[in-house]
Amino acid sequence: MSAPPGAPLQWHRREPPLPAAAVLALGPAVPALARATAERLAGGAALRAVADEQSLVVLGAGADLPWADGVRYLGRDGGTLLPTTACPTPAPALWRQALAPGDGLLLVLVPGLALVADLPTGPPDPAALTLLARGEEPS
């Protein structure tokens, strides 16, 4: 799911910030976000998630999104998930067209990283979240 972008992005501060639509954890922040996601799901939150060995992206309504140390909140712009307080140049829609054209793909851009994955359609598997919370990769 993870890859460096093929061309340099320039980032600018966004005002006002985008509303949060997702939360991203990378590396050591993944286990804590997996635990927080499991807690939110147990409390009735409607969340979707996608993960690989180094990242976890959780999607949902802003008020339902979990929090953990080291995560980044993301908002939607041009069909792309971006940090809520940052905007890339060129425009997000152009990055979407180049990296993840078509329906059914999730594109996340953050400074230094582009993530492309199938768009999750249902709630995360609790067993997979448990493995991620332990620092293990789900099979």
Coordinates of C-alpha atoms in Angstrom, one line a residue:
M1 CA 0.0 0.0 0.0
S2 CA 2.9 2.4 0.7
A3 CA 5.1 4.1 -1.9
P4 CA 7.0 7.4 -2.2
P5 CA 5.3 9.8 -4.7
G6 CA 6.9 9.7 -8.2
A7 CA 7.3 13.5 -8.4
P8 CA 8.0 16.0 -5.7
L9 CA 5.0 17.6 -3.9
Q10 CA 5.1 21.1 -2.5
W11 CA 3.0 21.5 0.6
H12 CA 1.2 24.7 1.7
R13 CA -0.7 25.5 4.9
R14 CA -4.5 25.2 4.4
E15 CA -6.9 27.7 6.0
P16 CA -9.4 26.8 7.1
P17 CA -8.6 23.1 7.7
L18 CA -10.5 20.4 6.0
P19 CA -13.0 18.5 8.1
A20 CA -11.5 15.2 9.3
A21 CA -12.7 12.1 7.3
A22 CA -9.9 9.7 8.2
V23 CA -6.9 9.1 10.5
L24 CA -3.5 7.7 9.5
A25 CA -1.0 5.9 11.6
L26 CA 2.5 5.1 10.4
G27 CA 5.1 2.7 11.9
P28 CA 5.2 2.9 15.7
A29 CA 1.8 4.7 15.9
V30 CA -0.1 1.7 14.2
P31 CA -0.6 -0.4 17.4
A32 CA -2.1 2.4 19.4
L33 CA -4.5 3.4 16.6
A34 CA -5.5 -0.2 16.1
R35 CA -6.4 -0.4 19.8
A36 CA -8.3 2.9 19.7
T37 CA -10.2 1.8 16.6
A38 CA -11.3 -1.4 18.3
E39 CA -12.5 0.6 21.3
R40 CA -14.5 2.9 19.0
L41 CA -16.0 0.0 17.1
A42 CA -17.0 -1.7 20.4
G43 CA -18.8 1.6 21.3
G44 CA -20.8 1.5 18.1
A45 CA -18.8 3.8 15.8
A46 CA -19.2 3.1 12.0
L47 CA -15.6 2.9 10.8
R48 CA -13.8 1.3 7.9
A49 CA -10.1 0.6 7.7
V50 CA -7.2 -0.6 5.5
A51 CA -3.7 -1.5 6.7
D52 CA -0.4 -3.0 5.6
E53 CA 2.8 -3.7 7.6
Q54 CA 3.6 0.0 8.1
S55 CA 0.3 1.9 8.0
L56 CA -3.3 2.0 9.1
V57 CA -5.9 4.3 7.7
V58 CA -9.3 4.5 9.5
L59 CA -12.2 6.2 7.7
G60 CA -15.4 7.5 9.3
A61 CA -17.3 10.5 10.4
G62 CA -15.1 13.1 12.2
A63 CA -16.7 12.6 15.6
D64 CA -16.3 8.8 15.3
L65 CA -12.6 8.8 14.4
P66 CA -10.2 7.4 17.1
W67 CA -7.2 9.2 18.4
A68 CA -3.8 8.0 19.3
D69 CA -0.3 9.5 19.8
G70 CA 1.4 10.1 16.5
V71 CA -1.5 10.0 14.1
R72 CA -2.5 12.4 11.4
Y73 CA -6.0 13.4 10.7
L74 CA -6.9 13.5 7.0
G75 CA -9.6 15.4 5.0
R76 CA -11.0 14.9 1.5
D77 CA -10.0 17.1 -1.4
G78 CA -10.3 16.2 -5.0
G79 CA -11.0 12.5 -4.2
T80 CA -7.8 12.4 -2.2
L81 CA -7.2 12.1 1.6
L82 CA -4.7 14.8 2.7
P83 CA -3.6 16.3 6.1
T84 CA -6.4 18.5 7.3
T85 CA -4.1 21.5 7.5
A86 CA -2.0 21.1 4.3
C87 CA -2.6 21.4 0.6
P88 CA -0.3 20.0 -2.1
T89 CA 0.8 21.5 -5.3
P90 CA -0.1 20.4 -8.0
A91 CA -3.8 20.1 -7.1
P92 CA -5.0 16.9 -5.3
A93 CA -7.3 16.0 -8.2
L94 CA -4.3 15.8 -10.5
W95 CA -2.5 13.5 -8.1
R96 CA -5.6 11.4 -7.9
Q97 CA -5.8 11.1 -11.7
A98 CA -2.1 10.1 -11.9
L99 CA -1.9 7.7 -9.0
A100 CA -5.3 6.2 -8.4
P101 CA -7.6 6.7 -11.4
G102 CA -11.1 5.1 -11.3
D103 CA -13.5 4.2 -8.6
G104 CA -12.8 1.9 -5.7
L105 CA -9.3 3.1 -4.8
L106 CA -8.2 5.0 -1.8
L107 CA -5.4 7.6 -2.2
V108 CA -3.7 9.2 0.8
L109 CA -1.0 11.9 0.3
V110 CA 1.1 13.1 3.2
P111 CA 4.5 14.7 3.0
G112 CA 6.9 12.1 1.7
L113 CA 4.4 9.3 1.1
A114 CA 1.6 8.3 -1.2
L115 CA -0.7 5.4 -0.2
V116 CA -2.9 3.6 -2.7
A117 CA -5.3 0.8 -1.6
D118 CA -8.6 -0.7 -2.4
L119 CA -11.3 1.4 -0.7
P120 CA -12.6 -0.5 2.4
T121 CA -16.3 -1.3 2.2
G122 CA -17.1 -2.7 5.6
P123 CA -15.9 -2.5 9.2
P124 CA -12.5 -3.7 10.1
D125 CA -12.0 -7.3 11.2
P126 CA -11.6 -7.3 15.0
A127 CA -9.0 -10.1 14.8
A128 CA -6.9 -8.1 12.4
L129 CA -7.1 -5.1 14.7
T130 CA -5.9 -7.2 17.6
L131 CA -2.9 -8.4 15.6
L132 CA -2.1 -4.8 14.6
A133 CA -2.4 -3.7 18.2
R134 CA 0.2 -6.3 19.2
G135 CA 2.5 -5.0 16.4
E136 CA 1.9 -8.0 14.2
E137 CA 0.8 -8.0 10.6
P138 CA -2.6 -9.6 9.8
S139 CA -2.3 -12.4 7.2

